[in-house]
Short mmCIF file of C-alpha atoms in Angstrom, two decimals:
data_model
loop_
_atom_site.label_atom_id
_atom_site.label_comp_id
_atom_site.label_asym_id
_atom_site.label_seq_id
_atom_site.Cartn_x
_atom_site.Cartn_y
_atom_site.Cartn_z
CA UNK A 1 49.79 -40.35 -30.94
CA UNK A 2 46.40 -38.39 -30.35
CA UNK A 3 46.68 -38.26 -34.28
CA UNK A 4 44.84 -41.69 -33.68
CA UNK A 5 42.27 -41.13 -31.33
CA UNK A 6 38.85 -39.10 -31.71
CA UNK A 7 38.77 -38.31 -28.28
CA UNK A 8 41.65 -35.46 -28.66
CA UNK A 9 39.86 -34.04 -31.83
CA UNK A 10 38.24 -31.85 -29.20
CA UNK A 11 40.90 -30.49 -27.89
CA UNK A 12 42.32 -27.26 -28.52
CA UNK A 13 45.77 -27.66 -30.48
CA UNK A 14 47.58 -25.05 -28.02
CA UNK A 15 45.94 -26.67 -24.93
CA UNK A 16 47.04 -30.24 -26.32
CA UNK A 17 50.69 -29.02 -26.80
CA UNK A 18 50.79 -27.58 -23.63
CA UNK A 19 49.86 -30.61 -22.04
CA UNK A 20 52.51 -32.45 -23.82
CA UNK A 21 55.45 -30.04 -22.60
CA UNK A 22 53.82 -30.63 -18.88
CA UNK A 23 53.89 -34.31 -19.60
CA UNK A 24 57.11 -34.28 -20.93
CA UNK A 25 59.10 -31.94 -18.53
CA UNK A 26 57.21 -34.23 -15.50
CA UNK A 27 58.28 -37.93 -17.02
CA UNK A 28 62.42 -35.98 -17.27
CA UNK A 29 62.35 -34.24 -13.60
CA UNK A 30 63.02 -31.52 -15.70
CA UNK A 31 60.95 -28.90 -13.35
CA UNK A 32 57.04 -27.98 -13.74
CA UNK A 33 54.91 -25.34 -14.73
CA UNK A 34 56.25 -21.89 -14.29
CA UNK A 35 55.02 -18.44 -14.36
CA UNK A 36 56.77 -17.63 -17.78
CA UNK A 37 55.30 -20.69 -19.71
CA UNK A 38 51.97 -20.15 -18.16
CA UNK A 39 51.99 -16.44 -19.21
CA UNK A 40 52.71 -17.69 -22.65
CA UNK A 41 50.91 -20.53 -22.82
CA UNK A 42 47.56 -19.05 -21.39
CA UNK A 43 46.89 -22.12 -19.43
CA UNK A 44 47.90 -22.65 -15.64
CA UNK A 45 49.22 -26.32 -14.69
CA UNK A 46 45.85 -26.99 -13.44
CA UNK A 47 44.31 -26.27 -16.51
CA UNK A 48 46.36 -29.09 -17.64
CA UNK A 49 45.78 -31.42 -15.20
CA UNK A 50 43.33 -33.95 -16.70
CA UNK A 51 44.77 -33.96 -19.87
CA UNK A 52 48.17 -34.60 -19.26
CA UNK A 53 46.79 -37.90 -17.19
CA UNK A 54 44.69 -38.85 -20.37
CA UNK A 55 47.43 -38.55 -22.15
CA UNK A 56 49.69 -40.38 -20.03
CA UNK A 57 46.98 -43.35 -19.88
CA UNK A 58 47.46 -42.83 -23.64
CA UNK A 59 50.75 -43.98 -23.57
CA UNK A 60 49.72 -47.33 -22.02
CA UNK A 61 47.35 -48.56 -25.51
CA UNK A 62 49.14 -51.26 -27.39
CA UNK A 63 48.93 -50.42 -31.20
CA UNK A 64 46.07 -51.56 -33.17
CA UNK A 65 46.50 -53.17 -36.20
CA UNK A 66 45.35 -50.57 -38.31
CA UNK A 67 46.43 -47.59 -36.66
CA UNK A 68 50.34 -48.25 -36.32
CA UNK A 69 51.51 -45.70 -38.86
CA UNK A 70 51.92 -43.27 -36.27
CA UNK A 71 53.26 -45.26 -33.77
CA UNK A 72 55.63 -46.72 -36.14
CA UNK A 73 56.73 -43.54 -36.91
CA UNK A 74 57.61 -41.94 -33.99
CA UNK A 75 59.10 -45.33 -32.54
CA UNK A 76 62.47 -44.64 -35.45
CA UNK A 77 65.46 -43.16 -33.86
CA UNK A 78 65.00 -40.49 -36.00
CA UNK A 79 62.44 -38.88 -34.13
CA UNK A 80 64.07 -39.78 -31.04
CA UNK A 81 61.65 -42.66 -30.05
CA UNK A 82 59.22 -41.11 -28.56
CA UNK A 83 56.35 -43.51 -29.03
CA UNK A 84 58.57 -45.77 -27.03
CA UNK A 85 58.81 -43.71 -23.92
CA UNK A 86 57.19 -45.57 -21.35
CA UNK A 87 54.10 -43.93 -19.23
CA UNK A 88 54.46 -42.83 -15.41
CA UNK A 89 52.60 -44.54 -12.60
CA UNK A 90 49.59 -42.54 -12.45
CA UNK A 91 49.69 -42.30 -8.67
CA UNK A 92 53.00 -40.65 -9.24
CA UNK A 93 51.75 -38.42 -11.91
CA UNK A 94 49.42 -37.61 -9.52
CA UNK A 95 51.35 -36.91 -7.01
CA UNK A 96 53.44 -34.81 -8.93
CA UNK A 97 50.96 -32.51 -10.60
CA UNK A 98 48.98 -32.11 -7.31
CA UNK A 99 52.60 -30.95 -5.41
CA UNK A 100 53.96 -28.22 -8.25
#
């Protein structure tokens, strides 16, 4: 979905895909940051911190006109629907990210 927006243009690809994972393993409970993906990564979770809530809050746009090709996309079952998956409260987020 950042595909869409300028504002992640800036971003470093491996810093943007980390973010991801730590959004992604937060939304599924599925544990946080640990040592090993942080070695590998090269990022600690608070390196990650701000942009996994931007991208969170990205999760909340509606699609534009225009720009729904990648929306659209990843909303098939094929890939699993993942433009569907709906954002966490931020306070939780939060909450979450400050606590791991």
């Amino acid at each position: 979905m950042t595909l869409q927006e300028y504002d992640y243009a800036r971003e470093s690809p491996s810093k943007l895909a980390a973010s991801c994972l730590l959004l992604a393993l937060t939304m599924k409970n599925l544990g946080g940051w640990t040592p090993t993906l942080e070695y590998y990564s090269g990022y600690s979770a608070q390196d990650l911190h701000p942009l996994v809530k931007r991208l969170n809050f990205l999760l909340t746009y509606q699609p534009r006109g225009k720009l729904n090709a990648v929306r659209s996309k990843y909303s098939h079952r094929v890939f699993f629907e993942v433009a569907k998956v709906t954002p966490m409260d931020m306070l939780k987020l939060e909450e979450t990210l400050t606590n791991s």
